[in-house]
DNA sequence: CCAATGCTTCGGTTATCATCGAAGCATGAA
DNA sequence: TTCATGCTTCGATGATAACCGAAGCATTGG
């Protein structure tokens, strides 16, 4: 049954990550779902057998993408039903619930705090999000230079956007990705506001007491 | 997660039964899914909590229906994905696999043999199925009279159609219901071709050796 | 009132399956 | 070749949840 495939939280997270349309490697999907590569491999096999995703070998990577827009449509429909029932409930994946609070998504901040930060930045008009694109405003550039010592001009990258909205699997809302998101996370680390968890491979991000306060001062939740 | 609700075979069978748009009682749904009322009750609670179905009390019955066409739409979409992947696979419910072969659906034959019978009758042009309706042909009336001693004129009923296609949960295809379906099943029993299983409450139908042969002669699978 | 029916709740059992450690295979790099 | 990376397979463990028997409410009918 196809529904059972989507029913598992880990697999649902993977599928959600693929909803962007981009193809992701098996390891990236494992990371996104918060599970080990072994477990992910098992899930990916099942999803492939169920015809929901298709692989593409490229070197020693295996890229997976959704098999078609109809799959995305059904997933969207399921999410719609969940929303309609007031069921936008957060089902954390298998692992650590601290992942929900703050975690690394590749190289930028995700989780509750990541979503909160993007919301706050939009509210403060530091960034402007149009239909498809998202970009720094003039005020945003000043803010980055003054408060975080980030030179927006240095963020340009040939293959990567400065700002990008990334769908958060635990919150099902967007957080900030792109070179800016990465730079901000790097700055937080430099300032010792936050640090990645010591346990190797963990995606958890721990905020220090002062770090949490400073962060809240800049990007606190809506008043 | 909504998908997990649909993922369970028993619940999927219930939802499939509700796809007709009609409301069914808890017991009927339990019967349709091949599980006991206790188990069904648990499933129905979850489906209700998930916002997929809604109850309506009426006397000592509880009727359940889908909460809306959007639910049906998503279910349809899921079925579509399953079909697309060549995955129209039969996942039998929890209970006895003999139920898949032949069972009672209210008062008529369901399961593998039920589906096979309806197919065969269509192939022999004994019945004609148009878009919405399904009815006996002239040849079909003769066939019923000659081989099964069923007078089609006696089948009329104020509140029930003579022929009706009923969605089979184990085969996900239609079998024949209505007064004709009931009359045929009754005849099979009279002729001792088949008998309901002795264990009380069982829906299993056991065919005798000769009964199976006669049945196959009349309604065998496509050549 | 009592009995019967329809459904639910409770408890305990069983099975399925997600999960991870360890080892195995590939591919690409040195 | 040897090493490293990315992914898969195998095996064992553990947790979730489906399942049913038994008992408990509620409604209807007598």
GROMACS .gro file of C-alpha atoms in nm, chain B residues 22 44 97 103 152 170 197:
model
    7
  245UNK     CA    1  -2.290   0.606   0.149
  267UNK     CA    2  -1.287   0.428   1.364
  320UNK     CA    3  -0.679  -1.565   0.395
  326UNK     CA    4  -1.697  -1.491   0.146
  375UNK     CA    5  -3.580  -1.252  -1.281
  393UNK     CA    6  -0.981  -0.799  -0.103
  420UNK     CA    7  -1.849  -2.177   0.726
   0.00000   0.00000   0.00000
